[in-house]
mmCIF file of C-alpha atoms in Angstrom:
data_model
loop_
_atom_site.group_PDB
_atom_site.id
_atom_site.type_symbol
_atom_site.label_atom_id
_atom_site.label_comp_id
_atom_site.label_asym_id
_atom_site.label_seq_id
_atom_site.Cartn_x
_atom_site.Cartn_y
_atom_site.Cartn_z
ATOM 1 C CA UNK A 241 -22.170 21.495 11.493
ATOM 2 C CA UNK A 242 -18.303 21.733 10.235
ATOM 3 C CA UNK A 243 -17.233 19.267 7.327
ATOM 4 C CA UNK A 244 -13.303 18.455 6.796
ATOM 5 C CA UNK A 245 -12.604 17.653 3.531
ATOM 6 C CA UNK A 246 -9.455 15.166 4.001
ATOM 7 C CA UNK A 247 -6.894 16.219 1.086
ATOM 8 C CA UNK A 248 -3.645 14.808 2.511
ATOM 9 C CA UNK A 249 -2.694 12.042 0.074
ATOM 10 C CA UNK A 250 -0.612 12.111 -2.638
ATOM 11 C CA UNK A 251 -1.561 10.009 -5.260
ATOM 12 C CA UNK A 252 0.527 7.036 -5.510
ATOM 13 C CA UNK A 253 -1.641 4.881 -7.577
ATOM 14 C CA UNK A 254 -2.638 8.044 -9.982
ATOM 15 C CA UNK A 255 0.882 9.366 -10.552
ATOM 16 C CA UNK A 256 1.903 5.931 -10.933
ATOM 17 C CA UNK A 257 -0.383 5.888 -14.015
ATOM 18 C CA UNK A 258 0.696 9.100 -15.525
ATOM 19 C CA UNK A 259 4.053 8.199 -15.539
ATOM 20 C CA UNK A 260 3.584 4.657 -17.361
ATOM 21 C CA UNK A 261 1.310 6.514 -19.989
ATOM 22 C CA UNK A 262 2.834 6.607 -23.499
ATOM 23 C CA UNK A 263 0.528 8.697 -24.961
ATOM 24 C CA UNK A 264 1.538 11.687 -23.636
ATOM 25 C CA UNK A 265 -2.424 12.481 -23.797
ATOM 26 C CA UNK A 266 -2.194 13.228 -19.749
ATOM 27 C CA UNK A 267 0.787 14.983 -19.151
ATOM 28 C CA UNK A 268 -0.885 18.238 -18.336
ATOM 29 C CA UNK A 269 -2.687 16.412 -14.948
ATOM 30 C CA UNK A 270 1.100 15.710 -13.518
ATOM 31 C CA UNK A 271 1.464 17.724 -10.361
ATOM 32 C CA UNK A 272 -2.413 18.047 -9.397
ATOM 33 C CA UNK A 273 -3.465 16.810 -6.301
ATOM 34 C CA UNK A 274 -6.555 14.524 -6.924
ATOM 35 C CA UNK A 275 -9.252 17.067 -4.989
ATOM 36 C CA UNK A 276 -7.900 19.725 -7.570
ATOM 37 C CA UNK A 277 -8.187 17.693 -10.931
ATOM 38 C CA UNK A 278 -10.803 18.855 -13.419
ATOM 39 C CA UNK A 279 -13.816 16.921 -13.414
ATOM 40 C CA UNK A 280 -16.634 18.418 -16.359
ATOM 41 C CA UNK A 281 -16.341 22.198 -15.570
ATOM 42 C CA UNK A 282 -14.808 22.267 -12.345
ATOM 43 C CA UNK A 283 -11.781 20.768 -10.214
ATOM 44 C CA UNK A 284 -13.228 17.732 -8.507
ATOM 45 C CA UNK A 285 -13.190 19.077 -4.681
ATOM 46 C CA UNK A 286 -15.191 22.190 -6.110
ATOM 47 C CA UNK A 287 -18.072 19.969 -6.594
ATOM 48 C CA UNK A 288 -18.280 19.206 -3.293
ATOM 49 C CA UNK A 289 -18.165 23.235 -2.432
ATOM 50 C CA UNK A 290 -21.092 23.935 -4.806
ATOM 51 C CA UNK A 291 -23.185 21.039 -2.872
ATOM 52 C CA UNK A 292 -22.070 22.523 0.646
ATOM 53 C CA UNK A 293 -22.705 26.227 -0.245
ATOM 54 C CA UNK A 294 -26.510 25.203 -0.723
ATOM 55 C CA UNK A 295 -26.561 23.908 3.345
ATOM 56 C CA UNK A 296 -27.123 26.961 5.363
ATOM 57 C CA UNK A 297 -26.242 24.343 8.472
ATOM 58 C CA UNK A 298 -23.102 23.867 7.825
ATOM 59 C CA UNK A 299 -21.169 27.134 8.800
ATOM 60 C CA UNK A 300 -17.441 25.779 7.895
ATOM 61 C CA UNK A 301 -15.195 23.730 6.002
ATOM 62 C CA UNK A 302 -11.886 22.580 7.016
ATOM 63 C CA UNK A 303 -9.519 21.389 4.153
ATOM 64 C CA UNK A 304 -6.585 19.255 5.253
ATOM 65 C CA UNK A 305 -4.043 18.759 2.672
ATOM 66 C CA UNK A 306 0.122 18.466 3.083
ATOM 67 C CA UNK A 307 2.825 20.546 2.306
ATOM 68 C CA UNK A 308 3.823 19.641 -0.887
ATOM 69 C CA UNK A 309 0.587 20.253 -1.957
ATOM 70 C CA UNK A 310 -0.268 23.352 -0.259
ATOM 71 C CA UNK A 311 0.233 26.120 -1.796
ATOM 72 C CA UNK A 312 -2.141 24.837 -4.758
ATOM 73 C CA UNK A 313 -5.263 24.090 -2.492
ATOM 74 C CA UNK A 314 -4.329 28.004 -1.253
ATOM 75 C CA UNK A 315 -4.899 28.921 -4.844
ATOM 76 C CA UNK A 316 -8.012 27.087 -4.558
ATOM 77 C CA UNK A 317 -9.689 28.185 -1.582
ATOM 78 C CA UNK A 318 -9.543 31.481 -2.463
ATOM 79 C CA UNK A 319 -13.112 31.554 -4.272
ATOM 80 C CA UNK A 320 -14.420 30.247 -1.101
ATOM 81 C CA UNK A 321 -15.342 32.109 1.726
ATOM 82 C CA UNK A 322 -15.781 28.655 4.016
ATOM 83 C CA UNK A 323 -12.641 27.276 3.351
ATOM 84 C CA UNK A 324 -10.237 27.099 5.766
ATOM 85 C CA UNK A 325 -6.724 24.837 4.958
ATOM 86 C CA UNK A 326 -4.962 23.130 7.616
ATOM 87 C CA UNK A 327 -1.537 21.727 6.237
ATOM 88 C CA UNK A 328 -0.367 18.364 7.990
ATOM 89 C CA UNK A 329 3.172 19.124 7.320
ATOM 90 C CA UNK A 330 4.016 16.004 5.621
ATOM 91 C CA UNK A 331 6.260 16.396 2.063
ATOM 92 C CA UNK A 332 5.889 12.428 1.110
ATOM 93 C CA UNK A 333 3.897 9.258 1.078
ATOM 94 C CA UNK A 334 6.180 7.902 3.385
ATOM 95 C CA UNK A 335 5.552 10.367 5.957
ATOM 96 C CA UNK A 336 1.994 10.783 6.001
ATOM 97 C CA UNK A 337 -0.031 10.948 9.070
ATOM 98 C CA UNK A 338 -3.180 8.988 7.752
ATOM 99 C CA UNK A 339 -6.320 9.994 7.224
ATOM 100 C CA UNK A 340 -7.847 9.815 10.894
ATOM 101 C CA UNK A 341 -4.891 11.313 12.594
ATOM 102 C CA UNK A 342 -5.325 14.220 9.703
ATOM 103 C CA UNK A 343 -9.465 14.390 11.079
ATOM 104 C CA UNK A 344 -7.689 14.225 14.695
ATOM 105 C CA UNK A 345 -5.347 17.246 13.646
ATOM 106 C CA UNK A 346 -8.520 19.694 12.292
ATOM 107 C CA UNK A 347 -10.279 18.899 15.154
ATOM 108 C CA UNK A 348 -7.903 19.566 17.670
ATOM 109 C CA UNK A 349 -6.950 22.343 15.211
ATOM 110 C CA UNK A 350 -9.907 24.145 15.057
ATOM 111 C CA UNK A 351 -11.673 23.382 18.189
ATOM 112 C CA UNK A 352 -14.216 21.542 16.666
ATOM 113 C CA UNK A 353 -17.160 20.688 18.717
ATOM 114 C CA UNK A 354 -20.114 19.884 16.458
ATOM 115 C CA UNK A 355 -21.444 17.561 13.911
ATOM 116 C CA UNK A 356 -18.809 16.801 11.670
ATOM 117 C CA UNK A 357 -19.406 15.520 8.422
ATOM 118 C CA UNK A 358 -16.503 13.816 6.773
ATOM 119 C CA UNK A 359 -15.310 13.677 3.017
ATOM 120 C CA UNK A 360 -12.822 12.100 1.360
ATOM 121 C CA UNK A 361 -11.212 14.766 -1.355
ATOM 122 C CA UNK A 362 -10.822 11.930 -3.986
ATOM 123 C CA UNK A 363 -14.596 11.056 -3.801
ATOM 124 C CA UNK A 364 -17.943 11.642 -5.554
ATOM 125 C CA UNK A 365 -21.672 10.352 -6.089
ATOM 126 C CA UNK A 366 -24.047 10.079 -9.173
ATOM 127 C CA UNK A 367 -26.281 12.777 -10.336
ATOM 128 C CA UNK A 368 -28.734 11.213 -8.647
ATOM 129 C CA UNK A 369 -27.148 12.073 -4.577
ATOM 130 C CA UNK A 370 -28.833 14.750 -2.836
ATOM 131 C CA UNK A 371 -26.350 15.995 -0.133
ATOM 132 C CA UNK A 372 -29.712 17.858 1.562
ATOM 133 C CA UNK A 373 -31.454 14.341 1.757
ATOM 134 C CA UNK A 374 -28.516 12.730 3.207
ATOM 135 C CA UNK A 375 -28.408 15.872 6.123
ATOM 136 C CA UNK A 376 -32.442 15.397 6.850
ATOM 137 C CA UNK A 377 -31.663 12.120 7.714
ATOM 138 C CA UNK A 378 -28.938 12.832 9.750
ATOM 139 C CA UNK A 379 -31.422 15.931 11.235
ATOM 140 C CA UNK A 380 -33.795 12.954 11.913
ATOM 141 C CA UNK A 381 -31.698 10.629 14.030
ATOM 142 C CA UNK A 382 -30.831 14.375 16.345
ATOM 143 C CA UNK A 383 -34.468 14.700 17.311
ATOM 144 C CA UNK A 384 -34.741 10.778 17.386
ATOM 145 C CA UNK A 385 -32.217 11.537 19.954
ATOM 146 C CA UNK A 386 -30.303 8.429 19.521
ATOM 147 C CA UNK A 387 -27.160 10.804 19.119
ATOM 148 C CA UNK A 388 -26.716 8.767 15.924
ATOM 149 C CA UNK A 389 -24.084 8.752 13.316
ATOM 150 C CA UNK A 390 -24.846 8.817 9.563
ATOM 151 C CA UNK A 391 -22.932 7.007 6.859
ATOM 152 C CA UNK A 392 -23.481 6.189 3.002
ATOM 153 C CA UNK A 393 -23.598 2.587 1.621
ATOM 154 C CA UNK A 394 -24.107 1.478 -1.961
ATOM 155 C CA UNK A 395 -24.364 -2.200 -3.488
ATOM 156 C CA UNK A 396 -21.669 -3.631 -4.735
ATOM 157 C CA UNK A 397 -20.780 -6.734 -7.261
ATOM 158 C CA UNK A 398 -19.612 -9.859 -5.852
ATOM 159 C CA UNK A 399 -16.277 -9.643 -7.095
ATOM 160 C CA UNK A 400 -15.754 -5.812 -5.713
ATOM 161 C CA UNK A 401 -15.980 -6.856 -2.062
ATOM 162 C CA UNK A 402 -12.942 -7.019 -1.669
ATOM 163 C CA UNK A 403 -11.813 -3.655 -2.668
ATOM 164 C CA UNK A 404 -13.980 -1.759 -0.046
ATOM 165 C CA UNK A 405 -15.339 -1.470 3.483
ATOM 166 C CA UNK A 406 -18.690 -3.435 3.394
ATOM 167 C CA UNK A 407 -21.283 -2.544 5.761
ATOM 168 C CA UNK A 408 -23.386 -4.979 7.676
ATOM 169 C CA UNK A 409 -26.844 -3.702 8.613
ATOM 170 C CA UNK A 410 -29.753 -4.456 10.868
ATOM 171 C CA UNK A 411 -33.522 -4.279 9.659
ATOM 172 C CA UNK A 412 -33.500 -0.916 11.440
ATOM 173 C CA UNK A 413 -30.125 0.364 8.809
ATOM 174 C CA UNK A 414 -28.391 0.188 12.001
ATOM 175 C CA UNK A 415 -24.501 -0.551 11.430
ATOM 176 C CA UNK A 416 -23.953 -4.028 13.364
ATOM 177 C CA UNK A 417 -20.746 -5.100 11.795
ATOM 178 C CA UNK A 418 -17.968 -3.537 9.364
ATOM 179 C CA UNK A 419 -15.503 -5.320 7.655
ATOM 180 C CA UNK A 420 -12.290 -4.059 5.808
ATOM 181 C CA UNK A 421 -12.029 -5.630 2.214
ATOM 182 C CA UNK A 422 -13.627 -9.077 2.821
ATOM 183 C CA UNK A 423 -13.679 -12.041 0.311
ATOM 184 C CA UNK A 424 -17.128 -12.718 -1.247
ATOM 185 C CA UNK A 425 -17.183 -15.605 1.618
ATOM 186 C CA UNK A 426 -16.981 -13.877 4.457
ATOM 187 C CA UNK A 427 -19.653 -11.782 4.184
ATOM 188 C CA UNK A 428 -23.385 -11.897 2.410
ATOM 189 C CA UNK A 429 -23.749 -8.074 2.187
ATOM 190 C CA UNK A 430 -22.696 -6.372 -0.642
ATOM 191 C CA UNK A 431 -23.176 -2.552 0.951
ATOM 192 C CA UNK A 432 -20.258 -0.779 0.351
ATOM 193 C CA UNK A 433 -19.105 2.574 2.252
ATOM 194 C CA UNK A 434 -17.701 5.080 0.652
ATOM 195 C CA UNK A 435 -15.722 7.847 2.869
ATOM 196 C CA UNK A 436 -18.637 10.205 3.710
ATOM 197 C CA UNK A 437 -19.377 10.252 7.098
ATOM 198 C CA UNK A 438 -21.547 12.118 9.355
ATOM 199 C CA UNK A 439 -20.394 11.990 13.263
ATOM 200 C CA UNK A 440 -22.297 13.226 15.686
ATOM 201 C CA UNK A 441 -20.880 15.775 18.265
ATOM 202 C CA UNK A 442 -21.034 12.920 20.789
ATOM 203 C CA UNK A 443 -19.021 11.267 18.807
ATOM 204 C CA UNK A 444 -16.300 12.967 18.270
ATOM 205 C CA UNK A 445 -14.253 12.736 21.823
ATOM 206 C CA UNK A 446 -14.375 8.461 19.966
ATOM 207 C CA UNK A 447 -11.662 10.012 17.832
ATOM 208 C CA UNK A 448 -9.262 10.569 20.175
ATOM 209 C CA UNK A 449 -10.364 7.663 22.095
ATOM 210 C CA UNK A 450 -9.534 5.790 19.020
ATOM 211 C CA UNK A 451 -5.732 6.690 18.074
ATOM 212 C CA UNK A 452 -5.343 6.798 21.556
ATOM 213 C CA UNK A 453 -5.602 3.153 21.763
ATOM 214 C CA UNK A 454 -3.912 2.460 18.661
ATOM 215 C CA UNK A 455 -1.069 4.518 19.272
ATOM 216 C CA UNK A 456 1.513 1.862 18.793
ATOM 217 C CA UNK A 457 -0.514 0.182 15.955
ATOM 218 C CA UNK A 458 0.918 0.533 12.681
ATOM 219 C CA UNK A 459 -0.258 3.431 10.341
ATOM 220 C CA UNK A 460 -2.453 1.095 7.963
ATOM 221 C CA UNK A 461 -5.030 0.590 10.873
ATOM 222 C CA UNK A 462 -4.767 4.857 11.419
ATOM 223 C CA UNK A 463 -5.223 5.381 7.644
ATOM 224 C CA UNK A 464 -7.763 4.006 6.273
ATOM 225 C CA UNK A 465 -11.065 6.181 7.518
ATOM 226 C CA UNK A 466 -13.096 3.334 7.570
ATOM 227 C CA UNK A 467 -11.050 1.707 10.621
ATOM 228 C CA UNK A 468 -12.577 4.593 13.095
ATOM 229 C CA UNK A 469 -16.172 3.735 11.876
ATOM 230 C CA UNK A 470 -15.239 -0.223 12.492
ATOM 231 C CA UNK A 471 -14.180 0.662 16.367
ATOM 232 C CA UNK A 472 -16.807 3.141 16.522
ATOM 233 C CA UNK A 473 -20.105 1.766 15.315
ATOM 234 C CA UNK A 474 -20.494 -0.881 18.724
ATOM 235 C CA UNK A 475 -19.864 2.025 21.055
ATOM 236 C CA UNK A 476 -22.466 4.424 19.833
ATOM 237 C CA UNK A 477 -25.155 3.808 16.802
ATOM 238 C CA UNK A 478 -24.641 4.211 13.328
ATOM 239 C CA UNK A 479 -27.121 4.252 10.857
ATOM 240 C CA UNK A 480 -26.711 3.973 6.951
ATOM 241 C CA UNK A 481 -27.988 6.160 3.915
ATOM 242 C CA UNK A 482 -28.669 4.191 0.658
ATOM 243 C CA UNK A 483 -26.768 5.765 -2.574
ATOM 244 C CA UNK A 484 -26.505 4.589 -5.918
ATOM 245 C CA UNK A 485 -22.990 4.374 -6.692
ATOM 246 C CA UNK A 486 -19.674 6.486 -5.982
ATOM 247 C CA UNK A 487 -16.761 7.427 -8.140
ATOM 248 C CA UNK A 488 -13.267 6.743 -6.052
ATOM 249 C CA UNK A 489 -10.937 8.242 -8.219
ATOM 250 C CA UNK A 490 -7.521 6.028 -7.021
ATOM 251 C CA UNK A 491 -5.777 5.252 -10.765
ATOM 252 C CA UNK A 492 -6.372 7.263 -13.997
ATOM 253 C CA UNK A 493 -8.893 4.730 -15.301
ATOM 254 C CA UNK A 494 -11.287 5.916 -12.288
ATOM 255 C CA UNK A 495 -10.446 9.400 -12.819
ATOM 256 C CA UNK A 496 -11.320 9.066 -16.577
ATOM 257 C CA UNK A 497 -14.794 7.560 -16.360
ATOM 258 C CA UNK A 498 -15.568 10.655 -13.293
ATOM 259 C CA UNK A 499 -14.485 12.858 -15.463
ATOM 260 C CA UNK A 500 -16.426 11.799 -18.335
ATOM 261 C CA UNK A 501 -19.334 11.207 -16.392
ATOM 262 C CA UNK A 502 -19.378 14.823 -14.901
ATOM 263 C CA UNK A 503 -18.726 16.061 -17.985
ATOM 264 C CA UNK A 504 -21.656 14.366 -19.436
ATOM 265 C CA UNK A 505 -23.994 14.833 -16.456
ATOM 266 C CA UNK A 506 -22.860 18.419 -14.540
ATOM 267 C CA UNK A 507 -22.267 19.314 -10.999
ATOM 268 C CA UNK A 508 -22.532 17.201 -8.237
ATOM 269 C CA UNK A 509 -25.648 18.099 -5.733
#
C-alpha cells in the first residue's frame, strides 16, 4: 500500500486569520503551510508519519505540496525515510490544480499501482483513532474480495451538515449516496467524511476516468476530494469506518482547539 498525503493548498482561510489578528500572539505561524504547523510536540503532518511508520504494509508515502511551499516540506521530509515530495508547480491559490488532479499527478508520477490510502495534510482524528483498525478493515473487504474501498465517517450536528460531505449508508456500511454540503433537509444522515480514503488498486484507473470526464468542468468539482468518492462509490463499492470526530484545521480557531487538544492528549495513532 502507498499513501499520498495531499499538501498543495495554501491556506486562504488560515492566513486570512493571521493577518486580521491584533494580538500579535500568532505572528510566528505566518509562512507555515498547514501540514507543517505545530500541533502538541510535533508539526501536524508528522503525526500522521508516526501513525504510518507503525504499518509495515504500507511501503511509501508520497507528499504533494506546491512550489511556494516546497522547499519547507524538503526540510521536513528529511527525518523520514518514506517520504517522497512531488511539487505541483503551482505558486498561488489561483493557480492550483485541486486536490484530485494533485492525487492524479502522484499517481501518474510515481507509477502507482496499489492500494492507495488518501490523506488530507490539514486533517486529524481523536486519541481514540486507531489507523491499524481502520487498515484491518480495509484487509477484510481484500479477502471479502469485493475489491472494496474504505472511507471514514463520523456524526455530525444538525446544523454542521452543511459544512461537509455527508455519507449515506446501507445496513451493510455500504456507501449508497454522497452529498456535498447538504441542508439539514435534504438529507437524514448526519455521517460526515472526512478526507481519509482508502482506494483499492481497482480503483484507481476511476481516477483518471474521473477528470477525464470532467475535463471541461470547472476546478470546484476537481477540488474538493470528496467529488471523486461521489462519482466513484456507484461504480465500485465503498464501505465506511465509524470514527469519533476529526479536527479540519481550515481558520485559526480550528487550528487552536487541534493544537490544544494534541497538546493535551499526545500523538495521533
Amino acid at each position: 500500500m502507498k499513501a499520498v498525503i495531499l499538501a498543495a493548498g495554501y491556506g486562504t482561510r488560515f492566513n486570512r486569520d493571521l493577518q486580521n489578528d491584533t494580538s500579535g500572539d500568532f505572528q510566528h505561524l505566518c509562512g507555515i503551510p498547514k501540514p507543517l504547523l505545530p500541533v502538541g510536540n510535533k508539526a501536524l503532518i508528522s503525526h500522521w508519519m508516526a501513525a504510518i511508520e507503525k504499518i509495515n504494509s504500507i511501503d511509501a508515502v508520497y507528499v504533494i505540496t506546491n512550489d511556494l511551499y516546497y522547499v519547507k516540506f524538503e526540510d521536513w521530509a528529511k527525518e523520514f525515510h518514506l517520504v517522497k515530495l512531488l511539487n505541483d508547480g503551482t505558486r498561488s491559490n489561483e493557480e492550483r490544480l485541486g486536490a484530485i488532479n494533485c492525487l492524479q499527478l502522484a499517481i501518474t508520477q510515481f507509477n502507482i499501482n496499489d492500494h492507495i490510502l488518501v490523506l488530507g495534510g490539514d486533517t486529524l482524528f481523536y486519541e481514540d483513532f486507531s489507523l491499524s483498525d481502520v487498515l484491518a478493515q480495509f484487509a477484510e473487504l481484500q479477502s471479502a474480495d469485493c475489491g472494496g474501498s474504505l472511507v471514514l465517517a463520523y456524526v455530525c450536528k444538525d446544523e454542521e451538515t452543511s459544512k461537509f460531505g455527508i455519507l449515506e449508508i446501507d445496513e451493510k456500511f455500504q456507501v449508497i449516496a454522497f452529498k456535498e454540503k447538504p441542508s439539514r433537509t435534504e438529507t437524514t444522515s448526519r455521517k460526515a467524511c472526512p478526507c481519509f480514503y482508502i482506494y483499492s488498486k481497482n480503483t484507481i484507473p476511476l481516477i483518471a476516468n474521473f477528470l477525464q470526464e470532467k475535463q471541461n468542468s470547472p476546478l470546484e468539482e476537481k477540488d474538493a476530494p470528496g467529488n471523486f468518492l461521489c462519482w466513484v462509490h456507484s461504480r465500485t463499492p465503498v464501505f465506511v469506518h465509524h470514527v469519533s470526530g476529526r479536527f479540519d484545521v481550515g481558520n485559526l480557531p480550528s487550528y487552536l482547539d487541534c493544537a490544544k487538544y494534541f497538546q493535551k492528549h499526545g500523538d495521533a495513532k
